[in-house]
Amino acid sequence: MSPTAPAPRRPDHLPDHLPDHVDVVIVGSGPAGAAYARVLSEQAPHATIVLFEAGPLISDPPGAHVKNIADPAARAAAQRASEGRRPAAADTPTDTLDGYADGAHRLVRPGTSLLPTGWRQPGEDGMPAAAVSTNVGGMAAHWTGACPRPGDSERIPFLPDLDDLLTEGERLLGVSSTALAGAPLAGEVRRRLADALDAGRAPGRRVQPMPLAVRRETGPDGTGRLVWSGSDVVFGAVTRENPRFTLVPEALVTRVLTTDGPEGRRVTGVRVRDLSAGDGPDGPEHEVSAAHVVVAADALRTPQLLWASGVRPPALGRYLNDQPQVVFAVRLRDVPQSAGEPETLGVDPRTTPGITAQSGVSWVPFTDEHPFHGQVMQLDASPVPLPAGDDPVPGSVVGLGWFCAKDVQAGDRVAFSETEVDENGMPAPRLHYTLTARDHRTLEEARAAVRRAALALGDPLDDEPLTFPNGASLHYQGSVRMGAQDDGTSVCDRDSRVWGVAGLHVAGNGVIPTATACNPTLTSVALAVAGARSIARALQHSPAHAGA
């Protein structure tokens, strides 16, 4: 299979036609959308559910992480197929860590596509690296699997059950804090980081193994491998085996349909365009009626769909925030020439890209005093050129990524044109985004912190840390944020129900209302759990399902 080969064959269980009526429509197949499907399959098994995904199927099972695809050419093809209608050139790297420390102004990651226009407005900083993935599984088919819990001011203050929801999110994602904790160099990396950074930190916010959505599996031949979670793990067998659940790839929802009645506005269904024939904006459209619609497209395309549908609460698209990111690379000093063979750790290097198990992934948690979060992980190769003949000990070159909490402001937003459209015929996005004086101070503190961490570990491979362009974190939040009350500063309530439109929910990282530095996926899945439970309760009390 070549890197330009087509995506996997459409499985037999996927539909040849679209339904006319279901109980629940889910838009988007990332972890949050998958969480709705999973919880509803568990708690409302009588409900009919259809999930529409604009992108193609790139794996079997649907939504799997591309790292789990053993064949390199097939893995590369899956990455390229995720890049939407503007895929990168065929000779562009498809390994996620290629160019890790690239200083490109419009940095792009494999499996994603940059916004072609509208990413910066006059007089503003903009988000030159703003990008999206378009495939079954969304960005979770390409992510690092990091699932830390939020702490201090990252936490949502009006959710008393947040910890219970996070625990459920960890179950759905298959999160483990031990899968790589015992890697040969991991303990030494954590010890050096802790000596330099732990002073004054609360016990739960000290250096520790990064919680990861990953598990170990052993094959029939006794060879082990790491299996990374994608939306497939969140869906789980209960969703895949649910005869009332249907996944439809290459289906773009273009409108959420609503009606006004005596009790106010409510959802009636969606309009969806079939993209499988490659017709783009000219593809045939179909209306599906539903009592509940969940829009989990991502933090840029969820507000786009609501805007296109005439659902425009004052906060829609506002409070958009990325996580300013500083990166550094270091070569560990004083490590043994052989730190252990990957196979002894349950990893088959023939099928697992890289040798991540050598030094694991370490976590430096966010605190209010230190408003950034550190992720320290092995790089498969040095991100900067090394002298000829210099062959680093496996696992001894590590990357340090420090993510900063953004100064959240209403003016940072994604807006949409009333007249211009994107390549799918949807309202063209326009990003308004500016770093504040506080953001620049936080970035400077993060650069100092990452230098301290690097010097504690070994010898930096470059003179100074690199500050990535805005948008490079891919952790966009806030654009459909939740709130405790409908006061114009939020789009949805604590169960992710859109204010003023009964039956309409939003989901994904865009729902998170706080300034965070930690990876947001676990939190967004936790919030999706609460939303899905609220729909399950509503379905149980629906006259159509009474006694079901």
XYZ file of C-alpha atoms in Angstrom, residues 247-435:
189
model
C -21.627 5.596 11.989
C -21.658 7.468 8.679
C -18.274 8.772 7.396
C -17.866 11.333 4.621
C -21.127 12.995 5.653
C -21.033 16.729 6.353
C -23.778 18.199 8.506
C -24.501 21.616 6.995
C -27.396 22.762 9.205
C -28.923 22.024 12.578
C -32.671 22.308 12.041
C -34.819 24.026 14.654
C -38.359 25.237 15.124
C -40.029 27.845 17.329
C -43.002 26.799 19.405
C -45.023 27.790 22.465
C -42.243 26.564 24.760
C -39.456 28.214 22.789
C -36.949 27.068 20.233
C -35.989 23.435 19.938
C -34.056 21.069 17.675
C -35.862 19.060 15.001
C -32.923 17.412 13.228
C -30.074 18.105 10.794
C -29.352 18.523 7.113
C -26.437 16.371 5.943
C -24.454 16.299 2.699
C -23.030 13.088 1.255
C -19.330 13.658 0.486
C -18.507 10.074 -0.473
C -18.794 10.787 -4.209
C -16.305 13.646 -3.961
C -18.818 16.289 -5.047
C -17.866 18.728 -2.257
C -20.355 21.589 -1.856
C -22.454 20.173 -4.701
C -23.109 16.801 -3.082
C -26.672 15.617 -2.419
C -28.225 16.591 0.918
C -30.663 14.752 3.155
C -32.664 15.766 6.218
C -32.721 13.587 9.319
C -35.206 14.353 12.087
C -34.084 13.922 15.692
C -35.127 14.996 19.175
C -31.511 15.553 20.263
C -28.490 16.835 18.324
C -24.933 16.874 19.681
C -22.420 19.013 17.777
C -18.898 17.768 18.509
C -17.145 18.926 15.351
C -14.147 20.662 17.075
C -13.558 24.097 18.619
C -13.579 25.822 15.203
C -16.168 23.866 13.252
C -18.721 23.455 16.060
C -19.375 27.214 16.271
C -19.271 27.320 12.461
C -22.172 24.869 12.221
C -24.185 26.688 14.887
C -23.589 30.017 13.124
C -24.658 28.540 9.782
C -27.794 27.230 11.478
C -28.804 30.597 12.876
C -27.983 29.546 16.439
C -25.968 32.560 17.541
C -25.802 33.164 21.299
C -23.650 36.213 22.193
C -20.677 34.112 23.330
C -20.601 31.879 20.243
C -17.025 31.636 18.965
C -15.708 33.961 21.685
C -13.186 33.237 24.452
C -11.224 31.145 21.949
C -7.934 30.114 23.480
C -4.937 28.104 22.429
C -2.064 27.165 24.744
C 1.099 29.132 23.936
C 3.844 26.522 23.701
C 7.599 26.503 24.315
C 9.724 23.512 23.303
C 13.298 22.463 23.935
C 15.302 19.334 23.222
C 17.995 17.861 25.438
C 20.375 14.944 25.453
C 20.391 13.150 28.792
C 23.807 13.155 30.431
C 25.404 10.161 32.108
C 23.113 7.452 30.789
C 24.300 3.887 30.176
C 25.022 2.868 26.608
C 22.310 0.195 26.844
C 19.264 1.104 28.873
C 17.312 -2.037 28.084
C 15.742 -3.564 25.012
C 12.261 -2.340 24.041
C 11.049 -5.941 23.644
C 11.519 -6.582 27.375
C 8.987 -3.827 28.059
C 6.258 -5.390 25.964
C 7.019 -3.285 22.904
C 7.582 -4.650 19.422
C 9.756 -2.042 17.647
C 8.770 -3.541 14.298
C 5.164 -2.383 14.746
C 5.396 0.492 17.237
C 6.715 3.708 15.673
C 9.654 4.967 17.695
C 10.953 3.558 20.950
C 8.946 5.650 23.357
C 9.166 3.012 26.087
C 12.848 3.767 26.663
C 12.323 7.011 28.593
C 8.552 7.176 28.940
C 6.521 10.359 29.262
C 6.858 12.549 32.345
C 4.507 15.262 33.572
C 5.215 18.571 35.285
C 1.715 19.679 36.393
C 0.250 23.165 36.113
C -0.049 25.234 39.265
C -1.347 28.763 39.770
C 2.145 29.812 40.824
C 3.641 28.194 37.718
C 0.885 28.668 35.082
C 2.183 26.141 32.610
C 2.262 22.392 32.214
C 5.254 20.339 31.123
C 5.332 17.211 28.992
C 8.707 15.486 28.672
C 8.901 12.643 26.200
C 11.372 10.761 24.114
C 12.042 11.846 20.565
C 12.689 9.151 17.998
C 15.614 11.167 16.671
C 17.386 14.399 17.445
C 15.360 17.396 16.221
C 18.578 19.266 15.419
C 21.556 17.981 13.429
C 24.190 16.084 15.422
C 27.851 15.728 14.477
C 28.641 13.053 11.916
C 28.964 9.662 13.564
C 27.172 10.761 16.740
C 24.638 8.030 17.512
C 22.663 8.845 20.690
C 21.785 6.114 23.176
C 18.179 5.050 22.496
C 15.861 7.135 24.642
C 18.513 9.698 25.547
C 17.165 12.512 23.365
C 14.029 13.939 24.951
C 11.732 16.789 24.068
C 10.347 19.194 26.613
C 7.063 20.886 25.770
C 5.760 23.573 28.125
C 2.129 24.612 27.504
C 0.940 27.926 28.977
C -2.491 28.953 30.214
C -3.839 31.735 27.959
C -5.192 35.005 29.313
C -8.786 34.338 28.245
C -10.628 37.297 26.716
C -13.900 37.675 24.836
C -12.193 39.423 21.915
C -10.221 36.281 21.026
C -12.736 34.561 18.811
C -13.621 32.739 15.646
C -16.075 34.805 13.620
C -17.816 33.850 10.396
C -18.502 35.626 7.152
C -22.058 36.324 6.019
C -20.959 36.223 2.373
C -17.770 34.154 1.957
C -17.625 30.374 2.247
C -14.934 27.760 2.772
C -14.187 24.771 0.545
C -17.257 22.956 1.910
C -19.618 25.838 1.271
C -19.813 26.670 4.991
C -19.394 30.224 6.384
C -15.704 31.146 6.119
C -13.985 31.452 9.530
C -12.040 34.538 10.594
C -9.807 34.208 13.649
C -9.262 37.190 15.943
C -6.445 36.417 18.359
C -3.944 38.436 20.382
C -1.443 37.632 23.114
